[in-house]
């Protein structure tokens, strides 16, 4: 996936950049949605209340550790 994004954008770390901005974009979109179309999921609500950026980054690292931009070096 990282190579695909690099190919189509000409930026080696484009996939990484997208992953880093995605949580804030989703938050903005959800906050602007009507409450009538947002399903209520108490498990999701509890999880999202406790999620911070370092947790999100840790999840990305599990799945994308070999992708450009995600390596710890």
XYZ file of C-alpha atoms in Angstrom:
73
model
C 0.000 0.000 0.000
C 2.804 2.441 0.859
C 4.410 1.841 -2.536
C 1.091 2.458 -4.289
C 0.616 5.816 -2.558
C 4.250 6.706 -3.272
C 3.757 5.870 -6.936
C 0.579 7.882 -7.411
C 1.664 10.903 -5.346
C 5.430 10.948 -5.972
C 5.921 11.205 -2.180
C 7.655 8.268 -0.535
C 5.804 8.669 2.759
C 2.364 9.606 1.380
C 0.636 6.626 3.000
C 2.204 7.492 6.359
C 1.093 11.110 6.014
C -2.450 10.014 5.219
C -2.540 7.679 8.227
C -1.326 10.431 10.551
C -4.021 12.902 9.455
C -6.859 10.383 9.120
C -7.945 10.316 12.819
C -8.439 14.091 12.939
C -10.284 14.094 9.603
C -12.642 11.354 10.789
C -13.240 13.241 14.038
C -14.118 16.435 12.139
C -16.480 14.615 9.785
C -18.249 12.756 12.578
C -18.640 15.946 14.620
C -20.426 17.593 11.668
C -22.759 14.656 11.019
C -26.327 14.705 12.235
C -26.802 12.743 15.447
C -29.638 10.896 13.701
C -27.297 9.100 11.303
C -24.544 8.194 13.747
C -25.217 4.756 15.238
C -24.849 4.387 18.993
C -22.198 1.851 19.927
C -21.255 1.940 23.598
C -18.155 -0.237 23.110
C -16.891 2.083 20.374
C -17.689 5.150 22.477
C -15.765 3.801 25.456
C -12.794 2.892 23.288
C -12.747 6.206 21.423
C -12.888 8.139 24.701
C -9.666 6.457 25.825
C -7.791 6.601 22.517
C -5.005 9.107 22.135
C -2.568 9.755 19.319
C 0.130 7.482 20.752
C -2.364 4.599 20.884
C -3.354 5.193 17.264
C 0.312 5.301 16.253
C 0.929 2.030 18.122
C -1.925 0.400 16.192
C -0.487 1.658 12.911
C 2.938 0.331 13.882
C 1.502 -3.152 14.415
C 0.012 -3.286 10.950
C 2.434 -1.177 8.955
C 5.801 -1.590 10.698
C 7.598 -2.312 7.402
C 5.922 0.526 5.481
C 7.736 3.747 4.574
C 7.514 6.251 7.428
C 6.439 3.758 10.080
C 9.780 2.185 10.847
C 11.168 3.156 14.263
C 14.495 4.197 12.783
